Amino acid sequence: MPDYEKIIADLYDEVAAMAPKGTVAAYIPELAAMNPQHFAVTMTTVEGQVFQKGSFEEKYSIQSIAKVLSLSLAYSMLGEAIWTRVGVEPSGTAFNSLLQLEADSGIPRNPFINAGAIVVSDILISNLANPKEEFLAFVNAIAGRTDIRYSAKIAASEKSVGYRNIALCNFLKSFGNIHNEADAVLNFYFDLCSIEMNCTQLSAIFLFLANAGVSPLTGKKIISATQTKRINALMQTCGFYDESGEFAFKVGLPGKSGVGGGIIAIHPQQYSIAVWSPRLNSKGNSYKGMVFLEEFTTRSALSIF
């Protein structure tokens, strides 16, 4: 068994000392105001061990990482029928591209690009009586928590500059792949991206994907083992925008990033690890987070490959 405590402590210090590279997501006003110096890591094993360092108690907007959670809930409700509305292939285009939707007749390439997550939001609105409240309750229940919240300020900030997402939603609706009113779908989508967590919470919540769909913290089955396998596969191939292949090549774990600077990665039957550093590389992924995770799997000599 690798000495995770020493690996994380040593590697954290090395990465923290690196010259700053990248920029925060300045196109969203509230994210532009983040302190770019934050850096945090939390690893939680399926046996309940926790190793962490840095500003791991500081909350941040998880952004696109929430798309994994919304997909998990929608998948648990619709089963395999969900794949008639959204595909499972890497996009090959930008995460907010309109071109791919035109080529594929309104079926988003995967659930983690913006168009795909907007369709998943539409599915949840159609299947939940109170989507905003019920989705947040689902997220909290995964780890037996009650303290996870949306950020109204961040949701409003995203909506104020969300012209491309508004275009995507209306374009999807023109193909018949949005069933509810566009404004309702977009409001829910902006809310789910605004969810705030710290690394301790994020690592704990994602343990169910390292444990065949069962939260080891509560013993509750969140999704089936087969659905867990499918979602982990999607994180492996589609979780990092146009850098998904690079992440698979260098890190070798299923994972998902968000433009708030967070990254979550899963080692099935082993652990969930959350890393946060707000400065993003040119692909929209945390610069230090990517460096840390590549070296972490190298030093621990463990990946899924």
Coordinates of C-alpha atoms in Angstrom, one line a residue:
M1 CA 0.0 0.0 0.0
P2 CA 1.5 3.4 -1.0
D3 CA 2.2 5.9 1.8
Y4 CA -0.5 8.3 0.7
E5 CA 0.0 10.7 3.6
K6 CA 3.7 11.2 2.7
I7 CA 3.1 11.3 -1.1
I8 CA 0.3 13.9 -0.7
A9 CA 2.3 16.0 1.8
D10 CA 5.5 16.0 -0.2
L11 CA 3.8 16.5 -3.6
Y12 CA 1.6 19.3 -2.3
D13 CA 4.6 21.3 -1.1
E14 CA 6.4 20.8 -4.5
V15 CA 3.4 21.8 -6.6
A16 CA 2.5 24.7 -4.3
A17 CA 6.1 26.1 -4.8
M18 CA 5.7 26.1 -8.6
A19 CA 5.7 29.4 -10.4
P20 CA 2.0 30.4 -11.0
K21 CA 0.7 29.6 -14.4
G22 CA -2.7 30.0 -16.0
T23 CA -5.6 32.3 -15.2
V24 CA -8.9 32.2 -13.3
A25 CA -12.1 31.9 -15.3
A26 CA -12.5 35.6 -15.8
Y27 CA -15.4 35.3 -18.2
I28 CA -17.7 34.6 -15.2
P29 CA -17.5 37.7 -13.0
E30 CA -17.8 35.9 -9.6
L31 CA -15.1 33.4 -10.6
A32 CA -12.9 36.2 -11.7
A33 CA -12.9 37.4 -8.1
M34 CA -11.5 34.2 -6.6
N35 CA -8.1 34.2 -4.9
P36 CA -5.9 32.5 -7.4
Q37 CA -3.4 31.4 -4.7
H38 CA -5.7 28.8 -3.2
F39 CA -4.5 25.2 -3.4
A40 CA -6.0 22.2 -1.7
V41 CA -6.1 18.4 -1.9
T42 CA -8.3 15.8 -0.1
M43 CA -8.1 12.1 -0.7
T44 CA -10.7 9.8 0.9
T45 CA -10.4 6.0 0.7
V46 CA -13.4 3.7 0.6
E47 CA -12.3 2.5 4.0
G48 CA -12.7 6.0 5.4
Q49 CA -9.2 7.2 5.7
V50 CA -8.7 10.9 4.8
F51 CA -5.5 12.6 3.7
Q52 CA -5.5 16.3 3.0
K53 CA -3.5 19.4 2.8
G54 CA -3.9 23.1 2.0
S55 CA -7.1 25.2 2.0
F56 CA -9.3 22.1 1.9
E57 CA -12.0 23.7 4.1
E58 CA -12.4 26.6 1.7
K59 CA -15.6 26.3 -0.4
Y60 CA -15.6 27.0 -4.1
S61 CA -18.0 26.6 -7.0
I62 CA -17.6 23.0 -8.4
Q63 CA -19.1 24.1 -11.8
S64 CA -19.0 21.2 -14.4
I65 CA -18.1 18.6 -11.7
A66 CA -21.8 18.9 -10.8
K67 CA -22.7 17.5 -14.2
V68 CA -21.6 14.0 -12.9
L69 CA -24.1 14.3 -10.1
S70 CA -27.0 15.5 -12.2
L71 CA -26.2 12.7 -14.7
S72 CA -26.2 10.1 -11.9
L73 CA -29.6 11.2 -10.7
A74 CA -31.1 11.3 -14.2
Y75 CA -29.6 7.9 -15.1
S76 CA -31.0 6.4 -11.9
M77 CA -34.4 7.6 -13.0
L78 CA -34.4 6.9 -16.7
G79 CA -32.0 4.0 -17.0
E80 CA -30.6 3.2 -20.5
A81 CA -33.3 5.3 -22.1
I82 CA -31.3 8.4 -21.2
W83 CA -28.9 7.6 -24.1
T84 CA -31.6 8.4 -26.7
R85 CA -31.3 12.0 -25.6
V86 CA -27.5 12.4 -25.2
G87 CA -24.5 10.4 -26.6
V88 CA -21.5 8.9 -25.0
E89 CA -18.7 9.9 -27.3
P90 CA -15.9 12.5 -26.8
S91 CA -17.0 15.7 -28.5
G92 CA -13.9 16.6 -30.5
T93 CA -15.1 20.2 -30.3
A94 CA -15.2 22.9 -27.6
F95 CA -17.5 22.2 -24.6
N96 CA -19.9 25.0 -25.7
S97 CA -19.9 24.3 -29.4
L98 CA -22.9 24.8 -31.6
L99 CA -21.3 23.1 -34.6
Q100 CA -21.6 19.6 -33.1
L101 CA -25.3 19.9 -32.4
E102 CA -26.0 20.9 -36.0
A103 CA -24.0 17.9 -37.3
D104 CA -25.7 15.5 -34.9
S105 CA -29.3 16.8 -35.3
G106 CA -29.6 18.1 -31.7
I107 CA -28.2 15.1 -29.8
P108 CA -25.2 16.3 -27.7
R109 CA -22.1 14.1 -28.0
N110 CA -21.9 13.4 -24.3
P111 CA -23.5 14.5 -21.0
F112 CA -20.4 16.6 -19.8
I113 CA -20.3 19.2 -22.6
N114 CA -22.7 22.1 -21.9
A115 CA -25.3 21.0 -24.4
G116 CA -25.4 17.5 -22.8
A117 CA -25.7 18.8 -19.3
I118 CA -28.5 21.1 -20.4
V119 CA -30.4 18.1 -21.8
V120 CA -29.8 16.3 -18.5
S121 CA -31.2 19.3 -16.7
D122 CA -34.3 19.2 -18.9
I123 CA -34.7 15.5 -18.0
L124 CA -34.5 16.3 -14.3
I125 CA -37.1 19.1 -14.6
S126 CA -39.4 16.7 -16.3
N127 CA -39.1 14.0 -13.6
L128 CA -38.8 16.0 -10.4
A129 CA -41.7 18.0 -8.7
N130 CA -39.2 20.5 -7.2
P131 CA -36.0 20.1 -9.2
K132 CA -33.8 22.6 -7.5
E133 CA -34.7 21.4 -4.0
E134 CA -34.7 17.7 -4.8
F135 CA -31.4 17.7 -6.7
L136 CA -29.7 19.5 -3.8
A137 CA -31.2 16.9 -1.4
F138 CA -29.9 14.1 -3.6
V139 CA -26.4 15.6 -3.5
N140 CA -26.4 16.0 0.3
A141 CA -27.9 12.6 0.9
I142 CA -25.0 10.9 -1.0
A143 CA -22.7 11.5 1.9
G144 CA -25.3 12.0 4.7
R145 CA -24.8 15.8 4.7
T146 CA -27.1 18.8 5.0
D147 CA -24.6 21.6 4.4
I148 CA -24.1 21.7 0.6
R149 CA -25.7 24.8 -1.0
Y150 CA -26.2 26.6 -4.2
S151 CA -24.5 30.0 -4.6
A152 CA -27.2 32.5 -5.7
K153 CA -24.4 35.0 -6.5
I154 CA -22.5 32.6 -8.8
A155 CA -25.7 31.4 -10.5
A156 CA -26.7 35.0 -11.2
S157 CA -23.2 35.8 -12.4
E158 CA -23.2 32.9 -14.9
K159 CA -26.7 33.8 -16.1
S160 CA -25.5 37.4 -16.7
V161 CA -22.9 36.3 -19.3
G162 CA -24.6 33.0 -20.3
Y163 CA -25.3 33.9 -23.9
R164 CA -23.7 30.8 -25.4
N165 CA -25.6 28.5 -23.1
I166 CA -28.9 30.3 -23.9
A167 CA -28.1 29.8 -27.6
L168 CA -27.4 26.1 -26.9
C169 CA -30.6 25.5 -25.0
N170 CA -32.7 27.2 -27.7
F171 CA -30.9 25.3 -30.5
L172 CA -31.6 22.1 -28.7
K173 CA -35.2 23.0 -28.3
S174 CA -35.4 23.7 -32.1
F175 CA -34.5 20.0 -32.6
G176 CA -37.1 18.8 -30.0
N177 CA -34.5 17.7 -27.5
I178 CA -35.6 20.2 -24.8
H179 CA -39.1 19.5 -23.5
N180 CA -39.5 22.2 -20.9
E181 CA -39.4 26.0 -21.2
A182 CA -35.9 27.1 -22.0
D183 CA -35.7 29.7 -19.2
A184 CA -36.6 27.0 -16.6
V185 CA -34.0 24.6 -17.9
L186 CA -31.3 27.3 -18.0
N187 CA -32.1 28.6 -14.5
F188 CA -31.7 25.0 -13.2
Y189 CA -28.5 24.5 -15.1
F190 CA -27.0 27.7 -13.8
D191 CA -28.0 26.7 -10.3
L192 CA -26.5 23.2 -10.4
C193 CA -23.2 24.6 -11.7
S194 CA -23.1 27.1 -8.8
I195 CA -23.0 24.4 -6.1
E196 CA -20.3 25.1 -3.6
M197 CA -18.2 22.5 -1.8
N198 CA -14.7 22.3 -0.3
C199 CA -12.3 19.5 -1.1
T200 CA -13.3 17.5 2.0
Q201 CA -16.9 17.4 0.9
L202 CA -16.3 16.8 -2.7
S203 CA -14.0 13.9 -2.1
A204 CA -16.5 12.3 0.3
I205 CA -19.5 12.8 -2.0
F206 CA -17.8 11.1 -5.0
L207 CA -16.8 8.0 -3.1
F208 CA -19.9 6.2 -4.4
L209 CA -18.3 6.1 -7.9
A210 CA -15.3 4.3 -6.3
N211 CA -17.6 1.8 -4.6
A212 CA -19.8 0.3 -7.2
G213 CA -22.5 3.0 -6.8
V214 CA -22.9 2.6 -3.0
S215 CA -21.8 5.4 -0.6
P216 CA -19.5 3.9 1.9
L217 CA -20.3 6.7 4.3
T218 CA -24.0 5.9 4.5
G219 CA -24.3 2.4 3.0
K220 CA -26.9 3.8 0.6
K221 CA -27.1 2.6 -3.0
I222 CA -27.0 5.7 -5.2
I223 CA -26.8 4.0 -8.6
S224 CA -26.3 0.5 -9.8
A225 CA -22.9 -1.1 -10.3
T226 CA -23.5 -1.1 -14.1
Q227 CA -24.4 2.6 -14.1
T228 CA -21.3 3.3 -12.0
K229 CA -19.2 1.6 -14.6
R230 CA -20.8 3.6 -17.4
I231 CA -20.4 7.0 -15.6
N232 CA -16.7 6.2 -14.8
A233 CA -16.1 5.4 -18.4
L234 CA -17.6 8.7 -19.5
M235 CA -15.4 10.6 -17.0
Q236 CA -12.4 8.8 -18.4
T237 CA -13.2 9.7 -22.0
C238 CA -15.0 13.0 -21.7
G239 CA -14.3 14.5 -18.3
F240 CA -11.7 17.1 -19.2
Y241 CA -13.0 19.0 -22.2
D242 CA -10.4 18.9 -25.0
E243 CA -7.8 17.5 -22.6
S244 CA -9.6 14.2 -21.8
G245 CA -7.2 12.1 -23.8
E246 CA -4.2 13.9 -22.2
F247 CA -5.6 13.3 -18.7
A248 CA -6.2 9.6 -19.4
F249 CA -2.7 9.3 -20.8
K250 CA -0.9 11.1 -18.0
V251 CA -3.1 10.4 -15.0
G252 CA -5.0 7.2 -15.8
L253 CA -8.1 7.8 -13.6
P254 CA -11.7 8.6 -14.4
G255 CA -12.3 12.2 -13.4
K256 CA -14.1 15.5 -14.0
S257 CA -12.9 19.1 -13.9
G258 CA -14.7 22.4 -13.5
V259 CA -13.8 26.0 -14.4
G260 CA -13.9 26.9 -10.7
G261 CA -10.5 25.1 -10.5
G262 CA -11.7 21.9 -9.0
I263 CA -10.9 18.4 -10.2
I264 CA -12.3 15.1 -8.9
A265 CA -10.7 11.8 -9.8
I266 CA -11.7 8.2 -8.9
H267 CA -9.8 5.0 -8.4
P268 CA -12.4 2.2 -8.3
Q269 CA -12.4 0.2 -5.1
Q270 CA -9.7 2.5 -3.8
Y271 CA -10.3 6.2 -3.3
S272 CA -11.7 9.5 -4.5
I273 CA -9.4 12.5 -4.7
A274 CA -10.3 16.2 -5.0
V275 CA -7.8 18.9 -6.0
W276 CA -8.5 22.6 -6.2
S277 CA -6.4 25.4 -7.7
P278 CA -8.3 28.2 -9.5
R279 CA -5.7 29.1 -12.2
L280 CA -6.7 27.2 -15.4
N281 CA -4.7 26.1 -18.3
S282 CA -5.6 26.8 -21.9
K283 CA -8.0 23.9 -22.0
G284 CA -10.0 25.2 -18.9
N285 CA -8.6 22.7 -16.4
S286 CA -6.8 23.5 -13.2
Y287 CA -3.1 23.9 -14.0
K288 CA -1.8 22.8 -10.6
G289 CA -4.5 20.2 -10.3
M290 CA -3.5 18.4 -13.5
V291 CA 0.2 18.5 -12.5
F292 CA -0.5 17.2 -9.0
L293 CA -2.6 14.3 -10.2
E294 CA -0.2 13.2 -12.9
E295 CA 2.6 13.0 -10.4
F296 CA 0.4 11.5 -7.7
T297 CA -0.5 8.4 -9.8
T298 CA 3.2 8.2 -10.8
R299 CA 4.4 8.1 -7.3
S300 CA 1.7 5.9 -6.0
A301 CA 2.2 3.6 -9.0
L302 CA -1.5 3.1 -9.2
S303 CA -3.9 3.9 -12.0
I304 CA -6.7 1.9 -13.6
F305 CA -4.4 0.8 -16.4

